Amino acid sequence: MDTVTQRVEPVATGPKTFDAERARADFPLLSRSMRGKSLVYLDNAATSQKPRHVIDAIHRYYETLNANVHRGVYQLSEEATSAYEWGRAMTARYLNAPSPAEIVFVRGATEAVNLVAATFGRQRVGPGDEVLVSAMEHHSNIVPWQMLCDERGAKLRVIPMNERGELVLDRLPDLLTPRTRIVAVVHVSNSLGTVNPVREIIREAHARDIPVVIDGAQAAPHGPVDVQALDCDFYAVSGHKMFGPTGIGVLFGKRALLDEMPPYQGGGEMIRSVTFEKTLYAPLPMKFEAGTPNIEGAVGLGAAVDYLRQLDWEAVARHEADLLAYATEAVSDIPGLHIVGTAARKTPVVSFTLEGAHPHDIGTVLDQEGVAVRTGHHCTQPVMDFFGIPATARASMAFYNTRDDVDRLVAGLHRVREVFPR
Ligand code: PMP
């Protein structure tokens, strides 16, 4: 059972509670006020807030370490390189990657999937082949595969989901055909909160020698990931969703596959030697990191992981499960509210519609109350089409959210109900 799946199981024992109030104190932005009220930040699936540990690390980097990496022979450049590589080593540990060489820094989950589609995908997918995704993918795990399929004359196929927003895995054996070249599935859905049984999917795919790409953008913020236990071939995360900076993310790839893949982009840093006749590429992971990288991003992500590692994740799991249960029950009392996504295994995400009020109106009224939620299709238009709705309002919580935040959301929704009677 994978880490995220494991942690949303009901926990029968374990007295330790997670001190969310104490965690909040580590996040300066959470003490802001908004519209004259204390901010309730419930848009963590879009991006999370940053602990002071991360902000300080970036600050310190520029004050004491800034130089270009991997090139200078002078001490400052060596120190900057160490800081950058520390970020990689920390992330490797968080994902339990066998080696930091299998951790490629990218801009985010989107670039990670594009990298795999443009290199590995082009190697593997030809006319008449198939790429299998799921019905609840974020656009960033659909469009790159669609582009590849269009280019190669291949077909994009889809694992369906049910009304609760769970994948229908009975269909998987039929969908894994002799033409399937790649499976790409989201670990945790951003618009529904569903935790998918990715290990089972990977096992089924591997039984047919089909490699699997996991979009872990929404899983990594809810606990350490074990790519070795999952046995996924690729795993994509975004730093900004896991309490690190924007503009940095990670692609984990199994060494044997990364070794065989052509580079994604050409330029400096990714070469061993260049002549006008021939270029020899650098070893992993540099082969995939052309140009001056996002050094501050790597340092900030390293600091984020350093912060996350000291949390008691079992206690966090109980806290997040409590938040989800509490919020699910509390919003259900609002007349005309329908929760979209009621899977048995969820992260603390409550997506909903309210009869008589457009999700954007819900968001606007909640904003007046100091409550920040996301409204729209959440870059999952096929999910909205499946449920026959244009959009939802989504409250997505992190470990630093509290029952008080949920109470403020519910009070705000009662206000929405007054403004937009059914
Ligand atoms: N996958 C999922 C499930 C996401 O939620 C997101 C961000 N909303 C992405 C991929 C893309 O991440 P980014 O925009 O950071 O590249």
Short mmCIF file of C-alpha atoms and ligand atoms in Angstrom, two decimals:
data_model
loop_
_atom_site.label_atom_id
_atom_site.label_comp_id
_atom_site.label_asym_id
_atom_site.label_seq_id
_atom_site.Cartn_x
_atom_site.Cartn_y
_atom_site.Cartn_z
CA MET A 1 0.00 0.00 0.00
CA ASP A 2 1.45 3.38 -0.93
CA THR A 3 2.11 6.11 1.59
CA VAL A 4 -0.76 8.38 0.64
CA THR A 5 -3.25 5.53 0.48
CA GLN A 6 -2.01 4.26 3.78
CA ARG A 7 -2.36 7.54 5.53
CA VAL A 8 -5.99 8.15 4.63
CA GLU A 9 -7.08 4.79 6.05
CA PRO A 10 -9.09 5.27 9.26
CA VAL A 11 -6.69 5.13 12.17
CA ALA A 12 -8.10 3.27 15.16
CA THR A 13 -5.32 3.89 17.63
CA GLY A 14 -2.66 6.46 18.28
CA PRO A 15 -3.13 9.14 20.89
CA LYS A 16 -0.85 11.78 19.40
CA THR A 17 -2.68 14.70 17.91
CA PHE A 18 -1.18 17.08 15.43
CA ASP A 19 -0.76 20.61 16.71
CA ALA A 20 -1.99 22.56 13.69
CA GLU A 21 -1.92 25.85 15.59
CA ARG A 22 1.77 25.39 16.24
CA ALA A 23 2.39 24.54 12.59
CA ARG A 24 0.50 27.68 11.53
CA ALA A 25 2.99 29.80 13.42
CA ASP A 26 5.68 28.59 11.00
CA PHE A 27 3.82 30.12 8.04
CA PRO A 28 3.97 33.93 8.17
CA LEU A 29 1.36 34.49 5.47
CA LEU A 30 -1.31 32.62 7.42
CA SER A 31 -1.46 35.46 9.94
CA ARG A 32 -2.52 37.97 7.29
CA SER A 33 -5.92 39.53 7.36
CA MET A 34 -8.10 39.76 4.31
CA ARG A 35 -11.11 42.04 3.84
CA GLY A 36 -10.77 43.04 7.46
CA LYS A 37 -10.92 39.45 8.72
CA SER A 38 -8.26 36.87 9.45
CA LEU A 39 -7.42 34.99 6.28
CA VAL A 40 -8.75 31.45 5.88
CA TYR A 41 -6.62 29.90 3.16
CA LEU A 42 -8.35 26.92 1.56
CA ASP A 43 -6.67 26.86 -1.84
CA ASN A 44 -3.79 24.56 -1.03
CA ALA A 45 -4.31 22.34 -4.06
CA ALA A 46 -3.53 25.36 -6.26
CA THR A 47 -0.50 26.35 -4.23
CA SER A 48 0.52 26.03 -0.61
CA GLN A 49 1.94 28.64 1.75
CA LYS A 50 5.62 28.61 2.68
CA PRO A 51 7.16 28.07 6.10
CA ARG A 52 9.70 30.58 7.36
CA HIS A 53 12.30 27.80 7.03
CA VAL A 54 11.90 27.97 3.22
CA ILE A 55 11.76 31.77 3.05
CA ASP A 56 14.90 32.02 5.21
CA ALA A 57 16.77 29.43 3.15
CA ILE A 58 16.15 31.39 -0.06
CA HIS A 59 17.09 34.64 1.66
CA ARG A 60 20.28 33.09 3.02
CA TYR A 61 21.12 31.63 -0.35
CA TYR A 62 21.15 35.07 -1.98
CA GLU A 63 22.92 36.73 0.93
CA THR A 64 25.70 34.18 1.29
CA LEU A 65 25.90 31.60 -1.50
CA ASN A 66 24.80 32.99 -4.85
CA ALA A 67 27.00 31.90 -7.79
CA ASN A 68 26.40 29.79 -10.87
CA VAL A 69 26.59 26.07 -10.23
CA HIS A 70 28.67 23.22 -11.65
CA ARG A 71 31.07 25.52 -13.47
CA GLY A 72 33.21 27.59 -11.16
CA VAL A 73 36.41 26.35 -9.62
CA TYR A 74 36.19 29.02 -6.95
CA GLN A 75 34.82 28.27 -3.52
CA LEU A 76 31.61 30.29 -3.80
CA SER A 77 30.52 28.37 -6.87
CA GLU A 78 31.34 25.10 -5.11
CA GLU A 79 29.20 26.17 -2.15
CA ALA A 80 26.31 27.15 -4.44
CA THR A 81 26.64 23.77 -6.18
CA SER A 82 26.55 21.99 -2.82
CA ALA A 83 23.40 23.88 -1.85
CA TYR A 84 21.75 23.02 -5.18
CA GLU A 85 22.72 19.35 -4.90
CA TRP A 86 21.57 19.32 -1.27
CA GLY A 87 18.10 20.25 -2.59
CA ARG A 88 18.27 17.27 -4.93
CA ALA A 89 19.45 14.88 -2.22
CA MET A 90 16.70 16.05 0.17
CA THR A 91 14.04 15.57 -2.49
CA ALA A 92 15.43 12.13 -3.35
CA ARG A 93 14.99 11.15 0.30
CA TYR A 94 11.44 12.51 0.48
CA LEU A 95 10.48 10.44 -2.57
CA ASN A 96 12.70 7.52 -1.45
CA ALA A 97 14.45 7.51 -4.82
CA PRO A 98 17.35 5.04 -4.88
CA SER A 99 19.73 7.79 -6.01
CA PRO A 100 19.77 11.60 -6.43
CA ALA A 101 20.89 10.91 -10.02
CA GLU A 102 17.29 9.84 -10.68
CA ILE A 103 15.95 13.23 -9.59
CA VAL A 104 15.70 15.73 -12.44
CA PHE A 105 14.89 19.34 -11.57
CA VAL A 106 12.16 20.81 -13.76
CA ARG A 107 9.78 23.77 -13.49
CA GLY A 108 6.97 21.70 -12.03
CA ALA A 109 4.77 18.68 -12.61
CA THR A 110 3.71 20.09 -15.98
CA GLU A 111 7.26 20.22 -17.29
CA ALA A 112 7.99 16.79 -15.81
CA VAL A 113 5.19 15.17 -17.84
CA ASN A 114 6.15 17.13 -20.96
CA LEU A 115 9.74 15.94 -20.57
CA VAL A 116 8.68 12.30 -20.39
CA ALA A 117 6.23 12.63 -23.31
CA ALA A 118 8.76 14.42 -25.53
CA THR A 119 11.65 12.01 -24.89
CA PHE A 120 10.52 8.63 -23.59
CA GLY A 121 7.16 9.02 -25.32
CA ARG A 122 8.73 9.71 -28.71
CA GLN A 123 11.01 6.71 -28.25
CA ARG A 124 8.18 4.34 -27.41
CA VAL A 125 5.01 5.46 -29.16
CA GLY A 126 4.40 4.85 -32.86
CA PRO A 127 1.46 4.71 -35.28
CA GLY A 128 -1.44 2.64 -33.95
CA ASP A 129 -0.02 2.53 -30.41
CA GLU A 130 -1.97 3.59 -27.34
CA VAL A 131 -1.33 5.79 -24.31
CA LEU A 132 -3.63 5.16 -21.36
CA VAL A 133 -4.61 7.97 -18.98
CA SER A 134 -7.49 8.22 -16.51
CA ALA A 135 -10.77 10.14 -16.52
CA MET A 136 -9.62 12.41 -13.70
CA GLU A 137 -6.32 13.69 -15.06
CA HIS A 138 -5.23 17.30 -14.74
CA HIS A 139 -4.80 18.87 -18.20
CA SER A 140 -1.04 18.62 -17.70
CA ASN A 141 -1.31 14.83 -17.77
CA ILE A 142 -3.62 14.83 -20.82
CA VAL A 143 -2.41 17.45 -23.28
CA PRO A 144 1.27 16.35 -23.53
CA TRP A 145 0.09 12.79 -24.29
CA GLN A 146 -2.51 14.03 -26.75
CA MET A 147 0.19 16.06 -28.54
CA LEU A 148 2.39 12.95 -28.67
CA CYS A 149 -0.46 10.80 -29.96
CA ASP A 150 -1.32 13.37 -32.66
CA GLU A 151 2.30 13.52 -33.74
CA ARG A 152 2.71 9.74 -33.80
CA GLY A 153 -0.69 8.65 -35.09
CA ALA A 154 -1.36 6.95 -31.75
CA LYS A 155 -4.52 6.78 -29.67
CA LEU A 156 -5.24 8.22 -26.23
CA ARG A 157 -7.42 5.87 -24.17
CA VAL A 158 -9.06 6.56 -20.83
CA ILE A 159 -9.68 4.56 -17.64
CA PRO A 160 -13.26 5.53 -16.68
CA MET A 161 -14.49 6.65 -13.28
CA ASN A 162 -17.73 6.22 -11.37
CA GLU A 163 -20.14 8.78 -9.86
CA ARG A 164 -18.14 8.92 -6.63
CA GLY A 165 -15.05 9.92 -8.59
CA GLU A 166 -13.24 6.60 -8.25
CA LEU A 167 -11.47 4.85 -11.11
CA VAL A 168 -13.29 1.77 -12.43
CA LEU A 169 -10.41 -0.66 -12.31
CA ASP A 170 -12.46 -3.63 -13.53
CA ARG A 171 -11.95 -2.10 -16.94
CA LEU A 172 -8.18 -1.95 -16.62
CA PRO A 173 -7.32 -5.43 -17.99
CA ASP A 174 -9.26 -4.66 -21.19
CA LEU A 175 -7.69 -1.22 -21.53
CA LEU A 176 -4.14 -2.54 -21.21
CA THR A 177 -3.83 -3.89 -24.74
CA PRO A 178 -0.81 -5.18 -26.69
CA ARG A 179 -0.65 -1.65 -28.20
CA THR A 180 -0.47 0.19 -24.87
CA ARG A 181 2.97 1.79 -24.64
CA ILE A 182 2.59 4.07 -21.60
CA VAL A 183 0.16 4.45 -18.70
CA ALA A 184 -0.03 7.94 -17.12
CA VAL A 185 -2.21 8.30 -14.02
CA VAL A 186 -2.73 10.89 -11.31
CA HIS A 187 -1.96 9.73 -7.76
CA VAL A 188 -4.38 12.17 -6.11
CA SER A 189 -6.99 14.12 -8.07
CA ASN A 190 -6.78 17.88 -7.62
CA SER A 191 -10.45 18.54 -8.32
CA LEU A 192 -11.98 15.55 -6.46
CA GLY A 193 -9.38 14.65 -3.84
CA THR A 194 -9.56 10.96 -4.81
CA VAL A 195 -6.52 8.91 -3.82
CA ASN A 196 -6.03 6.40 -6.62
CA PRO A 197 -4.75 2.86 -6.04
CA VAL A 198 -1.72 3.56 -8.17
CA ARG A 199 0.24 0.58 -6.91
CA GLU A 200 -2.41 -1.76 -8.20
CA ILE A 201 -2.42 0.06 -11.56
CA ILE A 202 1.37 -0.10 -11.76
CA ARG A 203 1.33 -3.82 -10.94
CA GLU A 204 -1.22 -4.53 -13.67
CA ALA A 205 0.71 -2.46 -16.21
CA HIS A 206 4.06 -3.98 -15.30
CA ALA A 207 2.61 -7.48 -15.65
CA ARG A 208 2.35 -6.52 -19.33
CA ASP A 209 5.73 -4.71 -19.44
CA ILE A 210 4.06 -1.31 -19.75
CA PRO A 211 5.83 1.60 -18.03
CA VAL A 212 3.85 3.92 -15.75
CA VAL A 213 4.10 7.67 -15.20
CA ILE A 214 2.52 8.95 -11.97
CA ASP A 215 1.45 12.57 -11.56
CA GLY A 216 2.12 13.05 -7.87
CA ALA A 217 1.55 16.82 -7.71
CA GLN A 218 -1.29 16.45 -5.18
CA ALA A 219 0.09 13.46 -3.29
CA ALA A 220 3.48 14.78 -2.18
CA PRO A 221 1.97 17.62 -0.06
CA HIS A 222 0.21 15.02 2.10
CA GLY A 223 3.20 12.94 3.09
CA PRO A 224 6.46 11.40 1.94
CA VAL A 225 6.20 9.23 -1.16
CA ASP A 226 7.95 5.92 -1.72
CA VAL A 227 8.70 5.57 -5.41
CA GLN A 228 10.47 2.27 -4.77
CA ALA A 229 7.47 0.74 -3.01
CA LEU A 230 5.19 2.07 -5.74
CA ASP A 231 7.64 0.78 -8.37
CA CYS A 232 6.55 3.58 -10.72
CA ASP A 233 8.80 4.33 -13.67
CA PHE A 234 8.35 8.10 -13.43
CA TYR A 235 6.91 10.34 -10.70
CA ALA A 236 6.22 14.08 -11.12
CA VAL A 237 5.86 16.69 -8.36
CA SER A 238 5.62 20.49 -8.06
CA GLY A 239 7.63 22.28 -5.37
CA HIS A 240 5.07 25.04 -4.83
CA LYS A 241 2.35 22.57 -3.84
CA MET A 242 4.61 20.96 -1.23
CA PHE A 243 5.34 24.17 0.69
CA GLY A 244 8.38 25.03 -1.46
CA PRO A 245 8.91 27.78 -4.04
CA THR A 246 7.26 28.16 -7.44
CA GLY A 247 9.18 27.42 -10.63
CA ILE A 248 10.78 24.23 -9.31
CA GLY A 249 9.61 20.64 -9.43
CA VAL A 250 11.02 17.21 -9.78
CA LEU A 251 10.81 14.32 -12.15
CA PHE A 252 11.85 11.02 -10.65
CA GLY A 253 12.74 8.45 -13.28
CA LYS A 254 14.24 4.99 -13.01
CA ARG A 255 17.89 5.21 -13.91
CA ALA A 256 17.76 2.56 -16.64
CA LEU A 257 15.01 4.49 -18.45
CA LEU A 258 16.58 7.95 -17.96
CA ASP A 259 19.88 6.57 -19.26
CA GLU A 260 18.23 5.40 -22.46
CA MET A 261 16.24 8.58 -23.05
CA PRO A 262 17.46 11.37 -25.34
CA PRO A 263 17.87 14.83 -23.79
CA TYR A 264 14.81 17.08 -23.55
CA GLN A 265 16.57 20.36 -24.31
CA GLY A 266 20.06 21.15 -25.56
CA GLY A 267 22.48 23.75 -24.25
CA GLY A 268 25.03 24.32 -21.54
CA GLU A 269 25.28 22.13 -18.44
CA MET A 270 23.87 19.03 -20.18
CA ILE A 271 26.98 18.14 -22.19
CA ARG A 272 30.20 16.24 -21.64
CA SER A 273 31.85 17.65 -24.79
CA VAL A 274 30.76 19.59 -27.86
CA THR A 275 32.26 19.83 -31.33
CA PHE A 276 30.49 20.94 -34.49
CA GLU A 277 30.43 17.29 -35.52
CA LYS A 278 29.18 15.68 -32.34
CA THR A 279 28.03 16.32 -28.78
CA LEU A 280 28.44 13.86 -25.94
CA TYR A 281 25.91 14.29 -23.18
CA ALA A 282 26.52 14.67 -19.47
CA PRO A 283 25.65 11.82 -17.10
CA LEU A 284 22.40 11.78 -15.12
CA PRO A 285 20.76 13.93 -14.02
CA MET A 286 22.59 16.78 -15.79
CA LYS A 287 21.67 15.38 -19.21
CA PHE A 288 18.15 16.71 -18.57
CA GLU A 289 19.10 20.06 -17.05
CA ALA A 290 20.15 22.33 -19.90
CA GLY A 291 21.08 25.90 -19.00
CA THR A 292 21.53 27.63 -15.66
CA PRO A 293 19.04 25.91 -13.38
CA ASN A 294 16.67 27.34 -10.79
CA ILE A 295 19.24 27.27 -8.00
CA GLU A 296 17.19 29.20 -5.45
CA GLY A 297 14.26 26.90 -6.26
CA ALA A 298 16.27 23.78 -5.54
CA VAL A 299 17.51 25.27 -2.27
CA GLY A 300 13.98 26.31 -1.31
CA LEU A 301 12.57 22.88 -2.19
CA GLY A 302 15.31 21.25 -0.14
CA ALA A 303 14.31 23.44 2.81
CA ALA A 304 10.64 22.58 2.30
CA VAL A 305 11.42 18.88 2.42
CA ASP A 306 13.65 19.46 5.42
CA TYR A 307 10.66 21.10 7.14
CA LEU A 308 8.25 18.34 6.10
CA ARG A 309 10.55 15.60 7.30
CA GLN A 310 10.25 16.69 10.92
CA LEU A 311 6.44 16.43 10.93
CA ASP A 312 4.76 13.46 12.57
CA TRP A 313 3.01 12.23 9.45
CA GLU A 314 0.80 9.73 11.25
CA ALA A 315 -0.55 12.54 13.39
CA VAL A 316 -0.89 14.72 10.27
CA ALA A 317 -2.85 11.93 8.60
CA ARG A 318 -5.29 11.75 11.50
CA HIS A 319 -5.61 15.54 11.52
CA GLU A 320 -6.26 15.71 7.78
CA ALA A 321 -8.76 12.83 7.95
CA ASP A 322 -10.53 14.68 10.77
CA LEU A 323 -10.61 17.91 8.73
CA LEU A 324 -12.08 16.06 5.75
CA ALA A 325 -14.74 14.29 7.81
CA TYR A 326 -15.62 17.46 9.73
CA ALA A 327 -15.84 19.60 6.58
CA THR A 328 -17.79 16.98 4.63
CA GLU A 329 -20.41 16.76 7.37
CA ALA A 330 -20.56 20.49 8.02
CA VAL A 331 -21.07 21.60 4.42
CA SER A 332 -23.67 18.89 3.87
CA ASP A 333 -26.05 20.88 6.11
CA ILE A 334 -26.13 23.76 3.62
CA PRO A 335 -29.36 23.52 1.61
CA GLY A 336 -28.74 22.75 -2.08
CA LEU A 337 -25.06 21.92 -1.66
CA HIS A 338 -23.74 18.90 -3.57
CA ILE A 339 -20.28 17.49 -2.98
CA VAL A 340 -18.51 16.47 -6.18
CA GLY A 341 -16.13 13.62 -5.45
CA THR A 342 -17.09 11.27 -2.65
CA ALA A 343 -14.45 8.57 -3.04
CA ALA A 344 -13.73 6.28 -0.11
CA ARG A 345 -10.12 7.46 -0.09
CA LYS A 346 -9.60 11.20 -0.29
CA THR A 347 -7.18 13.91 0.71
CA PRO A 348 -8.87 16.84 2.54
CA VAL A 349 -10.48 18.36 -0.54
CA VAL A 350 -14.16 19.29 -0.72
CA SER A 351 -15.36 20.25 -4.20
CA PHE A 352 -18.97 21.30 -4.42
CA THR A 353 -21.75 23.04 -6.25
CA LEU A 354 -24.58 25.03 -4.71
CA GLU A 355 -28.00 25.18 -6.37
CA GLY A 356 -28.80 28.72 -7.50
CA ALA A 357 -25.26 30.07 -7.14
CA HIS A 358 -22.53 29.90 -9.76
CA PRO A 359 -19.21 28.70 -8.30
CA HIS A 360 -17.62 32.05 -9.17
CA ASP A 361 -20.31 33.81 -7.13
CA ILE A 362 -19.64 31.43 -4.25
CA GLY A 363 -15.94 32.31 -4.46
CA THR A 364 -16.66 36.03 -4.53
CA VAL A 365 -18.95 36.00 -1.50
CA LEU A 366 -16.52 33.77 0.43
CA ASP A 367 -13.72 36.19 -0.41
CA GLN A 368 -15.73 38.98 1.25
CA GLU A 369 -15.65 36.79 4.36
CA GLY A 370 -11.87 36.36 4.15
CA VAL A 371 -12.13 32.77 2.93
CA ALA A 372 -10.02 31.85 -0.11
CA VAL A 373 -11.31 28.92 -2.19
CA ARG A 374 -10.76 28.10 -5.84
CA THR A 375 -13.61 28.10 -8.32
CA GLY A 376 -13.61 26.85 -11.90
CA HIS A 377 -12.78 23.62 -13.70
CA HIS A 378 -9.45 23.23 -11.89
CA CYS A 379 -7.71 22.27 -15.17
CA THR A 380 -9.81 19.10 -15.24
CA GLN A 381 -12.46 19.89 -17.85
CA PRO A 382 -13.15 16.21 -18.59
CA VAL A 383 -14.05 15.75 -14.89
CA MET A 384 -16.52 18.64 -15.10
CA ASP A 385 -17.98 17.18 -18.33
CA PHE A 386 -18.39 13.81 -16.63
CA PHE A 387 -20.44 15.36 -13.83
CA GLY A 388 -22.30 17.61 -16.30
CA ILE A 389 -21.25 20.84 -14.56
CA PRO A 390 -19.19 23.81 -15.75
CA ALA A 391 -17.25 24.30 -12.54
CA THR A 392 -17.08 23.67 -8.81
CA ALA A 393 -16.00 25.60 -5.76
CA ARG A 394 -13.16 23.75 -4.06
CA ALA A 395 -11.88 23.97 -0.51
CA SER A 396 -8.53 22.20 -0.35
CA MET A 397 -6.85 21.87 3.01
CA ALA A 398 -3.31 21.33 4.25
CA PHE A 399 -1.97 20.20 7.63
CA TYR A 400 -2.00 23.81 8.88
CA ASN A 401 -5.77 24.15 8.43
CA THR A 402 -8.06 23.76 11.42
CA ARG A 403 -11.68 23.06 12.30
CA ASP A 404 -11.98 26.83 12.85
CA ASP A 405 -11.14 27.32 9.18
CA VAL A 406 -13.92 24.90 8.27
CA ASP A 407 -16.34 26.76 10.57
CA ARG A 408 -15.48 30.02 8.77
CA LEU A 409 -16.08 28.31 5.41
CA VAL A 410 -19.46 27.04 6.56
CA ALA A 411 -20.45 30.45 7.95
CA GLY A 412 -19.43 31.95 4.60
CA LEU A 413 -21.54 29.41 2.73
CA HIS A 414 -24.57 30.32 4.83
CA ARG A 415 -23.91 33.90 3.75
CA VAL A 416 -23.79 32.75 0.10
CA ARG A 417 -27.15 31.03 0.64
CA GLU A 418 -28.61 34.31 1.93
CA VAL A 419 -27.27 36.30 -1.02
CA PHE A 420 -28.33 33.64 -3.54
CA PRO A 421 -31.51 32.03 -2.19
CA ARG A 422 -32.45 28.75 -3.85
N1 PMP B 1 -1.17 17.62 -11.76
C1 PMP B 1 -2.04 17.92 -10.81
C2 PMP B 1 -2.88 16.82 -10.21
C3 PMP B 1 -2.17 19.23 -10.36
O1 PMP B 1 -3.04 19.52 -9.40
C4 PMP B 1 -1.36 20.23 -10.93
C5 PMP B 1 -1.49 21.69 -10.52
N2 PMP B 1 -2.78 22.13 -10.32
C6 PMP B 1 -0.46 19.87 -11.93
C7 PMP B 1 -0.39 18.56 -12.31
C8 PMP B 1 0.42 20.87 -12.59
O2 PMP B 1 1.32 21.39 -11.69
P1 PMP B 1 2.16 22.70 -12.07
O3 PMP B 1 1.18 23.72 -12.52
O4 PMP B 1 2.82 23.06 -10.79
O5 PMP B 1 3.13 22.30 -13.13
#
